[in-house]
Short mmCIF file of C-alpha atoms in Angstrom, two decimals:
data_model
loop_
_atom_site.label_atom_id
_atom_site.label_comp_id
_atom_site.label_asym_id
_atom_site.label_seq_id
_atom_site.Cartn_x
_atom_site.Cartn_y
_atom_site.Cartn_z
CA MET A 1322 11.08 -2.97 -31.98
CA LYS A 1323 12.76 -5.52 -33.80
CA SER A 1324 11.23 -6.26 -37.58
CA ILE A 1325 11.60 -9.50 -39.71
CA THR A 1326 11.79 -9.43 -42.91
CA ILE A 1327 9.26 -11.82 -45.03
CA LYS A 1328 9.67 -12.22 -48.82
CA GLY A 1329 6.94 -13.79 -50.61
CA SER A 1330 4.46 -13.75 -54.12
CA GLU A 1331 0.66 -11.65 -53.73
CA ARG A 1332 -2.10 -14.43 -54.53
CA GLU A 1333 -4.19 -14.16 -57.42
CA SER A 1334 -6.07 -16.98 -56.93
CA VAL A 1335 -7.34 -17.36 -53.13
CA GLY A 1336 -9.60 -20.48 -53.63
CA LYS A 1337 -9.51 -23.90 -52.38
CA LYS A 1338 -7.60 -25.74 -55.07
CA ALA A 1339 -4.75 -22.66 -55.22
CA THR A 1340 -4.79 -22.73 -51.33
CA LYS A 1341 -3.78 -26.77 -51.59
CA ALA A 1342 -1.45 -26.50 -54.06
CA LEU A 1343 0.47 -23.67 -52.62
CA ARG A 1344 0.39 -25.75 -49.03
CA ASN A 1345 1.66 -28.59 -50.95
CA ALA A 1346 4.76 -26.73 -52.40
CA GLY A 1347 5.96 -25.65 -48.86
CA LYS A 1348 4.26 -22.14 -48.65
CA VAL A 1349 1.80 -20.89 -46.32
CA PRO A 1350 -1.14 -18.66 -47.67
CA CYS A 1351 -1.44 -15.36 -45.71
CA VAL A 1352 -3.54 -12.24 -45.51
CA VAL A 1353 -3.08 -8.31 -44.27
CA TYR A 1354 -5.83 -6.53 -42.94
CA GLY A 1355 -6.18 -3.20 -42.52
CA GLY A 1356 -5.29 -1.57 -45.59
CA ASP A 1357 -8.13 0.03 -48.05
CA LYS A 1358 -8.78 -4.03 -48.87
CA PRO A 1359 -7.16 -7.26 -47.86
CA LEU A 1360 -4.15 -8.23 -49.45
CA HIS A 1361 -3.13 -12.05 -49.93
CA PHE A 1362 0.22 -13.00 -50.53
CA SER A 1363 2.36 -16.51 -49.83
CA ALA A 1364 5.84 -17.36 -48.67
CA ASP A 1365 7.97 -20.28 -47.74
CA GLU A 1366 7.21 -21.75 -44.15
CA LEU A 1367 10.68 -21.51 -43.21
CA ALA A 1368 10.57 -17.80 -43.85
CA PHE A 1369 8.13 -17.41 -40.82
CA ARG A 1370 10.85 -19.79 -38.58
CA ASP A 1371 12.04 -16.64 -36.43
CA LEU A 1372 8.48 -14.86 -35.98
CA VAL A 1373 6.49 -17.92 -35.09
CA TYR A 1374 8.59 -20.05 -32.76
CA THR A 1375 9.89 -17.52 -30.15
CA ALA A 1376 8.51 -15.86 -27.07
CA ASN A 1377 9.80 -12.32 -28.58
CA ALA A 1378 7.44 -9.49 -29.94
CA HIS A 1379 8.21 -8.43 -33.68
CA THR A 1380 7.00 -6.36 -36.22
CA VAL A 1381 7.27 -7.90 -40.39
CA ALA A 1382 8.65 -6.06 -43.12
CA ILE A 1383 6.52 -7.83 -46.09
CA GLU A 1384 8.11 -7.19 -49.26
CA LEU A 1385 6.10 -8.82 -52.52
CA ASP A 1386 7.68 -9.62 -55.53
CA GLY A 1387 6.28 -7.12 -57.69
CA GLY A 1388 8.31 -4.78 -55.35
CA ALA A 1389 5.43 -3.62 -52.85
CA SER A 1390 6.29 -3.77 -49.17
CA LEU A 1391 4.76 -3.07 -45.99
CA LYS A 1392 5.05 -3.26 -42.16
CA ALA A 1393 2.47 -4.99 -39.95
CA VAL A 1394 2.28 -6.94 -36.99
CA MET A 1395 0.80 -11.11 -37.01
CA GLN A 1396 -2.58 -11.13 -35.86
CA ASP A 1397 -3.47 -14.43 -35.62
CA ILE A 1398 -1.94 -18.21 -36.94
CA GLN A 1399 -3.37 -21.23 -37.93
CA PHE A 1400 -1.59 -25.08 -37.31
CA HIS A 1401 -2.36 -28.35 -38.73
CA PRO A 1402 -3.75 -30.27 -36.12
CA VAL A 1403 -1.71 -33.47 -37.02
CA THR A 1404 1.64 -32.37 -38.58
CA ASP A 1405 1.65 -28.96 -36.80
CA LYS A 1406 2.69 -27.16 -39.92
CA ILE A 1407 1.63 -23.64 -40.01
CA ILE A 1408 -1.39 -23.35 -42.78
CA HIS A 1409 -2.46 -19.83 -42.77
CA ILE A 1410 -1.14 -16.57 -41.29
CA ASP A 1411 -3.05 -13.19 -40.49
CA PHE A 1412 -1.77 -9.80 -40.31
CA TYR A 1413 -2.58 -6.50 -39.83
CA GLN A 1414 -1.20 -3.24 -41.53
CA LEU A 1415 1.16 -0.83 -39.57
CA PHE A 1416 0.84 2.80 -40.59
CA ASP A 1417 3.10 5.24 -38.29
CA ASP A 1418 0.17 7.28 -37.22
CA LYS A 1419 -2.23 4.78 -36.37
CA MET A 1420 -2.37 2.77 -32.92
CA VAL A 1421 -1.92 -1.10 -33.05
CA THR A 1422 -2.68 -3.04 -30.24
CA MET A 1423 0.02 -6.31 -29.51
CA ASP A 1424 1.05 -8.52 -26.73
CA ILE A 1425 4.74 -7.56 -25.55
CA PRO A 1426 6.52 -10.55 -23.14
CA VAL A 1427 7.29 -10.10 -19.84
CA ARG A 1428 11.22 -11.04 -18.82
CA LEU A 1429 11.95 -11.19 -15.08
CA GLU A 1430 15.45 -9.83 -13.92
CA GLY A 1431 17.29 -10.59 -10.98
CA ASN A 1432 17.28 -13.31 -8.12
CA SER A 1433 14.24 -12.33 -5.52
CA PRO A 1434 14.91 -12.40 -1.77
CA GLY A 1435 11.95 -14.28 -1.00
CA VAL A 1436 12.43 -16.79 -2.94
CA ARG A 1437 15.80 -17.87 -1.49
CA ASN A 1438 13.91 -17.41 1.80
CA GLY A 1439 11.75 -20.42 0.68
CA GLY A 1440 8.98 -18.33 -0.93
CA ARG A 1441 7.19 -19.02 -4.12
CA LEU A 1442 7.48 -17.02 -7.34
CA LEU A 1443 4.14 -17.06 -9.05
CA PHE A 1444 4.61 -15.17 -12.78
CA ARG A 1445 1.06 -14.45 -13.07
CA LYS A 1446 1.39 -12.50 -16.67
CA ARG A 1447 4.08 -13.48 -19.16
CA LYS A 1448 2.75 -11.28 -21.86
CA LEU A 1449 0.71 -7.86 -21.08
CA SER A 1450 -1.45 -6.27 -23.82
CA ILE A 1451 -0.85 -3.02 -24.85
CA LYS A 1452 -2.09 -0.03 -27.34
CA ALA A 1453 0.59 1.81 -29.61
CA LEU A 1454 2.05 3.71 -31.95
CA PRO A 1455 4.26 1.45 -34.18
CA SER A 1456 7.24 3.45 -33.39
CA LYS A 1457 6.63 3.32 -29.51
CA LEU A 1458 6.02 -0.47 -29.20
CA PRO A 1459 8.53 -2.04 -26.27
CA ASP A 1460 10.24 -5.42 -27.39
CA PHE A 1461 9.80 -6.64 -23.56
CA PHE A 1462 8.59 -5.32 -20.31
CA ASP A 1463 11.93 -6.00 -18.13
CA ILE A 1464 10.58 -6.47 -14.40
CA ASP A 1465 13.91 -6.48 -11.83
CA ILE A 1466 12.86 -9.09 -8.99
CA SER A 1467 15.86 -8.34 -6.88
CA LYS A 1468 14.11 -6.74 -4.02
CA LEU A 1469 10.76 -8.74 -4.23
CA LYS A 1470 10.78 -9.84 -0.79
CA ILE A 1471 7.74 -12.69 0.60
CA GLY A 1472 4.35 -11.29 0.30
CA GLN A 1473 5.21 -8.52 -2.25
CA LEU A 1474 4.11 -8.32 -5.69
CA ILE A 1475 4.80 -5.79 -9.09
CA SER A 1476 1.37 -4.77 -10.13
CA VAL A 1477 0.66 -3.33 -14.10
CA GLY A 1478 0.36 -0.07 -12.29
CA SER A 1479 4.21 0.25 -11.61
CA LEU A 1480 4.40 -0.57 -15.58
CA LEU A 1481 2.50 2.08 -16.59
CA SER A 1482 4.10 4.61 -19.27
CA ASP A 1483 3.21 7.78 -21.69
CA ASP A 1484 4.35 5.59 -24.98
CA PHE A 1485 1.58 3.52 -24.66
CA THR A 1486 -1.48 1.72 -23.06
CA ILE A 1487 -1.36 -1.10 -21.09
CA LEU A 1488 -4.74 -2.89 -21.65
CA HIS A 1489 -5.13 -4.65 -18.48
CA PRO A 1490 -6.25 -2.87 -14.57
CA GLU A 1491 -3.58 -1.41 -13.17
CA SER A 1492 -3.87 -3.91 -9.97
CA GLN A 1493 -3.44 -6.79 -12.00
CA VAL A 1494 -0.85 -8.99 -10.58
CA VAL A 1495 2.49 -9.65 -12.72
CA VAL A 1496 4.79 -11.42 -10.21
CA GLN A 1497 4.77 -11.81 -6.81
CA VAL A 1498 6.20 -13.87 -4.23
CA LYS A 1499 3.88 -16.04 -1.80
CA THR A 1500 4.72 -17.54 1.37
CA ALA A 1501 5.42 -21.41 1.64
CA ARG A 1502 5.59 -23.68 4.33
CA THR A 1503 9.60 -23.85 4.05
CA ALA A 1504 10.10 -19.72 3.84
CA VAL A 1505 12.08 -18.23 6.63
CA VAL A 1506 11.43 -15.01 8.22
CA ILE A 1507 14.10 -12.74 8.72
CA ASP A 1508 14.27 -11.42 12.17
CA ASP A 1509 16.04 -8.12 11.67
CA GLU A 1510 14.91 -5.24 12.60
CA ASP A 1511 15.67 -3.14 9.35
CA GLU A 1512 14.30 -6.06 6.97
CA GLU A 1513 11.52 -6.16 8.84
CA GLY A 1514 10.71 -2.05 9.40
CA GLU A 1515 10.97 -2.18 5.74
CA GLU A 1516 9.21 -5.37 4.85
CA GLY A 1517 6.23 -4.24 6.93
CA ALA A 1518 5.53 -0.62 5.61
CA GLU A 1519 5.69 -2.06 1.66
CA GLY A 1520 3.81 -4.59 2.21
CA GLY A 1521 0.72 -3.54 3.94
CA SER A 1522 0.16 -1.44 0.76
CA GLU A 1523 0.97 -4.32 -1.36
CA GLU A 1524 -1.45 -6.33 0.16
CA ALA A 1525 -4.22 -3.67 -0.22
CA THR A 1526 -3.09 -3.32 -4.06
CA GLU A 1527 -3.57 -7.47 -4.50
CA GLU A 1528 -7.02 -7.27 -2.65
#
């Protein structure tokens, strides 16, 4: 998984007055959990642009003025209700030998023949929660929908890997093509046989 470097300064005071002063100076107060004790630091708001305003998942390399550095993942973020500025971020420290839970985005590849024939593509899960060692975290789940016909689906069960644990039931639908009023049924003997064989098992999975 790609990493983003955040350069910041460790915070000596974490009171309300000090926090307000940081925000007025364009800094974001942050805290890192997961180590021996919480680590408080701050960084320029612009430093978080590539981490926050993206659908991609990233790990973070936090480099502090005093020379300390650590790896982490973002756990929670708070925005100002009016200005939408970032007002606080929580991180969780990563260790090479400890599992971490993270949401990984799903990307669809290809064009579904079911959609071309008038079916409706339903993208049920745009992110999947997984648990893995930091070195095993994937950037994306890439799902090929180029063979997905009307009535068919792709579930979590087809995405399992020895590298990580997906924290959703295997029957959880990720993407499917449902029939629509304008859908066209291809009257081809080979197509019907193939779709009938696959559709039966997938229909049972959906139930």
